[in-house]
Short mmCIF file of C-alpha atoms in Angstrom, two decimals:
data_model
loop_
_atom_site.label_atom_id
_atom_site.label_comp_id
_atom_site.label_asym_id
_atom_site.label_seq_id
_atom_site.Cartn_x
_atom_site.Cartn_y
_atom_site.Cartn_z
CA MET A 1 2.99 9.51 2.36
CA PHE A 2 2.25 9.90 -1.26
CA THR A 3 3.12 12.14 -4.37
CA LEU A 4 1.47 12.45 -7.75
CA GLU A 5 2.36 10.27 -10.66
CA ARG A 6 1.89 12.91 -13.36
CA THR A 7 0.33 16.42 -13.83
CA THR A 8 -3.38 16.57 -13.69
CA SER A 9 -5.90 19.39 -14.50
CA LEU A 10 -9.52 19.76 -13.37
CA GLU A 11 -11.91 22.64 -14.02
CA GLN A 12 -14.90 23.78 -11.98
CA VAL A 13 -17.32 26.73 -12.27
CA VAL A 14 -18.68 28.48 -9.13
CA LYS A 15 -21.16 31.28 -9.70
CA LYS A 16 -19.70 32.03 -13.12
CA SER A 17 -16.15 32.10 -12.00
CA ARG A 18 -13.95 29.45 -13.70
CA PHE A 19 -11.37 27.67 -11.53
CA LEU A 20 -8.69 25.61 -13.23
CA ALA A 21 -6.72 23.53 -10.85
CA THR A 22 -3.46 21.98 -12.03
CA ALA A 23 -1.44 19.66 -9.79
CA GLY A 24 1.82 17.83 -10.39
CA PRO A 25 4.85 16.15 -8.79
CA VAL A 26 7.90 18.31 -7.95
CA ALA A 27 11.31 17.10 -6.78
CA SER A 28 12.59 20.30 -5.24
CA GLU A 29 11.80 23.76 -4.25
CA GLN A 30 13.00 25.13 -7.63
CA ALA A 31 11.01 22.60 -9.39
CA ALA A 32 7.90 23.80 -7.54
CA LYS A 33 8.64 27.43 -8.65
CA ASP A 34 9.01 26.32 -12.27
CA PHE A 35 5.93 24.39 -12.17
CA ILE A 36 3.99 27.42 -10.84
CA ALA A 37 5.42 29.63 -13.61
CA ALA A 38 4.73 27.04 -16.32
CA HIS A 39 0.96 26.61 -15.29
CA SER A 40 0.06 30.26 -14.48
CA HIS A 41 -2.07 31.91 -17.04
CA ALA A 42 -1.24 35.62 -17.79
CA GLY A 43 -4.74 36.48 -18.85
CA ALA A 44 -6.48 35.29 -15.67
CA ASN A 45 -7.58 37.31 -12.75
CA HIS A 46 -5.63 35.25 -10.17
CA ASN A 47 -3.15 32.46 -10.18
CA CYS A 48 -3.13 31.07 -6.56
CA TRP A 49 -0.83 28.25 -5.58
CA ALA A 50 0.67 26.01 -2.96
CA TRP A 51 3.43 23.51 -2.77
CA ARG A 52 5.05 21.14 -0.28
CA VAL A 53 8.52 19.71 -0.42
CA GLY A 54 9.34 17.75 2.63
CA GLN A 55 9.06 20.17 5.58
CA VAL A 56 9.13 23.26 3.44
CA SER A 57 5.92 24.67 2.02
CA ARG A 58 4.85 27.97 0.49
CA PHE A 59 1.50 29.45 -0.79
CA SER A 60 0.20 32.65 -2.45
CA ASP A 61 -3.25 34.40 -2.57
CA ASP A 62 -2.05 36.25 -5.71
CA GLY A 63 -4.33 39.33 -4.99
CA GLU A 64 -7.38 37.45 -3.36
CA PRO A 65 -8.20 38.29 0.19
CA GLY A 66 -5.53 36.97 2.63
CA GLY A 67 -6.08 33.42 3.58
CA THR A 68 -8.77 32.67 1.12
CA ALA A 69 -6.82 30.93 -1.63
CA GLY A 70 -3.20 29.74 -1.01
CA LYS A 71 -3.75 28.31 2.43
CA PRO A 72 -6.84 26.30 1.50
CA ILE A 73 -4.84 24.78 -1.51
CA LEU A 74 -2.00 23.82 0.95
CA GLN A 75 -4.46 22.41 3.21
CA ALA A 76 -5.95 20.27 0.54
CA ILE A 77 -2.26 18.90 -0.09
CA ASP A 78 -1.71 18.18 3.53
CA ARG A 79 -5.15 16.52 4.18
CA LEU A 80 -4.27 13.86 1.56
CA HIS A 81 -0.85 13.26 3.17
CA LEU A 82 0.97 14.32 -0.07
CA ASP A 83 4.57 15.60 -0.53
CA ASN A 84 6.73 16.77 -3.31
CA VAL A 85 3.49 18.32 -4.91
CA ALA A 86 2.63 21.79 -6.28
CA VAL A 87 -0.94 22.93 -7.19
CA VAL A 88 -1.90 26.02 -9.21
CA VAL A 89 -5.59 27.22 -9.04
CA THR A 90 -6.32 29.81 -11.74
CA ARG A 91 -9.43 31.92 -11.51
CA TRP A 92 -11.21 33.81 -14.24
CA PHE A 93 -13.69 36.19 -12.52
CA GLY A 94 -17.27 35.62 -13.53
CA GLY A 95 -18.74 38.92 -12.22
CA ILE A 96 -20.32 37.63 -8.91
CA LEU A 97 -18.38 38.09 -5.63
CA LEU A 98 -18.03 34.88 -3.65
CA GLY A 99 -17.00 36.35 -0.27
CA SER A 100 -14.21 35.00 1.92
CA GLY A 101 -16.10 31.78 2.83
CA GLY A 102 -16.97 31.17 -0.78
CA LEU A 103 -13.30 31.69 -1.98
CA VAL A 104 -11.97 29.35 0.62
CA ARG A 105 -14.51 26.64 -0.54
CA ALA A 106 -13.85 27.32 -4.28
CA TYR A 107 -10.02 27.38 -4.14
CA GLY A 108 -9.79 24.49 -1.54
CA GLY A 109 -12.44 22.47 -3.33
CA ALA A 110 -10.88 22.74 -6.78
CA ALA A 111 -7.48 21.78 -5.34
CA ALA A 112 -8.95 18.79 -3.47
CA ALA A 113 -10.90 17.60 -6.50
CA CYS A 114 -7.94 17.77 -8.71
CA LEU A 115 -5.69 16.01 -6.21
CA ARG A 116 -8.35 13.20 -5.62
CA ALA A 117 -8.56 12.68 -9.49
CA SER A 118 -4.69 12.16 -9.85
CA SER A 119 -2.83 8.96 -9.72
CA LEU A 120 -0.76 8.53 -6.71
CA MET A 121 2.75 7.28 -6.01
CA GLU A 122 3.68 6.02 -2.58
CA ILE A 123 6.90 7.55 -1.21
CA ARG A 124 8.89 4.90 0.58
CA ILE A 125 11.90 5.70 2.75
CA LEU A 126 14.58 3.22 1.85
CA ARG A 127 18.12 2.25 2.59
CA GLU A 128 20.23 0.47 -0.07
CA ALA A 129 22.09 -2.52 1.09
CA THR A 130 25.02 -4.37 -0.62
CA ILE A 131 25.04 -8.00 0.42
CA GLU A 132 28.00 -10.36 -0.54
CA THR A 133 27.02 -13.99 -0.14
CA THR A 134 27.93 -17.35 -1.31
CA PHE A 135 26.23 -19.30 -4.14
CA SER A 136 24.78 -21.76 -1.74
CA ASP A 137 23.22 -19.11 0.49
CA LEU A 138 21.75 -17.12 -2.39
CA ALA A 139 18.37 -18.70 -2.70
CA LEU A 140 17.83 -18.48 1.02
CA VAL A 141 18.96 -14.85 1.26
CA LYS A 142 16.67 -13.81 -1.56
CA ALA A 143 13.63 -15.65 -0.28
CA ARG A 144 13.99 -14.19 3.24
CA LEU A 145 14.55 -10.59 1.86
CA VAL A 146 11.44 -10.61 -0.27
CA GLY A 147 9.60 -11.95 2.78
CA PHE A 148 9.85 -8.42 4.42
CA GLU A 149 7.22 -5.99 3.09
CA GLY A 150 8.83 -3.32 0.96
CA ALA A 151 12.11 -4.96 0.61
CA GLN A 152 13.27 -5.45 -3.04
CA VAL A 153 16.23 -7.02 -4.79
CA LEU A 154 17.41 -4.45 -7.31
CA ASN A 155 20.37 -6.34 -8.90
CA GLU A 156 22.57 -9.32 -8.64
CA SER A 157 26.14 -9.65 -9.92
CA PHE A 158 28.25 -12.79 -9.72
CA THR A 159 31.95 -12.93 -8.71
CA GLU A 160 34.41 -15.75 -8.29
CA ALA A 161 33.61 -15.86 -4.63
CA GLY A 162 29.79 -15.73 -4.85
CA VAL A 163 27.09 -13.25 -5.49
CA VAL A 164 26.80 -9.46 -4.75
CA ILE A 165 23.11 -8.46 -4.12
CA LEU A 166 21.96 -4.83 -4.22
CA ALA A 167 18.72 -4.56 -2.31
CA ALA A 168 16.40 -1.69 -1.25
CA LEU A 169 15.14 -2.05 2.35
CA PRO A 170 12.64 -0.14 4.20
CA GLU A 171 14.21 2.28 6.67
CA ALA A 172 12.11 1.08 9.55
CA THR A 173 13.05 -2.57 9.20
CA ALA A 174 16.61 -2.35 7.76
CA GLY A 175 18.33 -3.15 10.99
CA ARG A 176 16.10 -6.35 11.55
CA ILE A 177 16.65 -7.44 7.90
CA VAL A 178 20.46 -7.17 8.28
CA GLN A 179 20.36 -9.18 11.45
CA MET A 180 18.21 -11.75 9.73
CA VAL A 181 20.65 -12.16 6.81
CA THR A 182 23.48 -12.49 9.35
CA ASP A 183 21.62 -15.16 11.24
CA VAL A 184 20.47 -17.25 8.23
CA THR A 185 23.93 -17.37 6.78
CA SER A 186 25.65 -17.92 10.18
CA GLY A 187 27.58 -14.81 9.57
CA ARG A 188 28.91 -15.71 6.11
CA ALA A 189 27.10 -12.85 4.30
CA ARG A 190 28.68 -9.42 4.50
CA ILE A 191 26.41 -6.51 4.47
CA ALA A 192 26.91 -2.87 3.98
CA LEU A 193 24.04 -0.17 4.31
CA SER A 194 23.96 3.11 2.53
CA PRO A 195 24.90 6.03 4.78
CA GLY A 196 21.68 7.71 4.58
CA PRO A 197 17.94 7.03 3.52
CA LEU A 198 16.79 7.33 0.10
CA ARG A 199 13.19 8.40 -1.08
CA ARG A 200 11.55 6.27 -3.84
CA SER A 201 8.20 6.67 -5.51
CA VAL A 202 6.26 3.50 -6.08
CA PRO A 203 2.95 3.40 -8.16
CA ARG A 204 -0.31 3.04 -6.13
CA GLN A 205 -2.88 0.90 -7.80
CA THR A 206 -5.79 3.26 -7.35
CA SER A 207 -6.37 6.93 -7.03
CA ARG A 208 -7.05 8.50 -3.57
CA THR A 209 -10.86 8.84 -2.90
#
């Protein structure tokens, strides 16, 4: 699952109608509503939009025929496996009617092109782990931790008894990692996992094509 790194805009002209797509990351439903308000143009004919935040999604045709604008925008978001994303596609009418099929292609196409041009961030589902270990076990524990894909050492603090490591572990493998740390330290390490998963966005090297 991915989100966007920053707000991106892209413009297309279809039969003299101007379509301006603006897409950006949103952290909550309220943030999505604020994004739409900020990127809607009062002088345009239509400001159609869609957003997805987790399992919740909304869209609007803003006066266009039902199902021809907001839904194609949302489908563009979902086809690219994006989350925490809002898209506004603004239309200035150019005098030529596009028909229902033409509107679907124009709105969905503008949204998809804008999203594909955006820099992506991978959304990772993580658990934070606090690991208390001895000085003698520190190097081994760290080496084994980073050997798991997606696991990260966030911080180290030293105490009289040893070292406290704060780590981020992939939710899917957190249990295996805890067992590994227990095994390699022969039970000397004490490990506490955060009660619930965290969502963290990590930069992706290239844009979605």
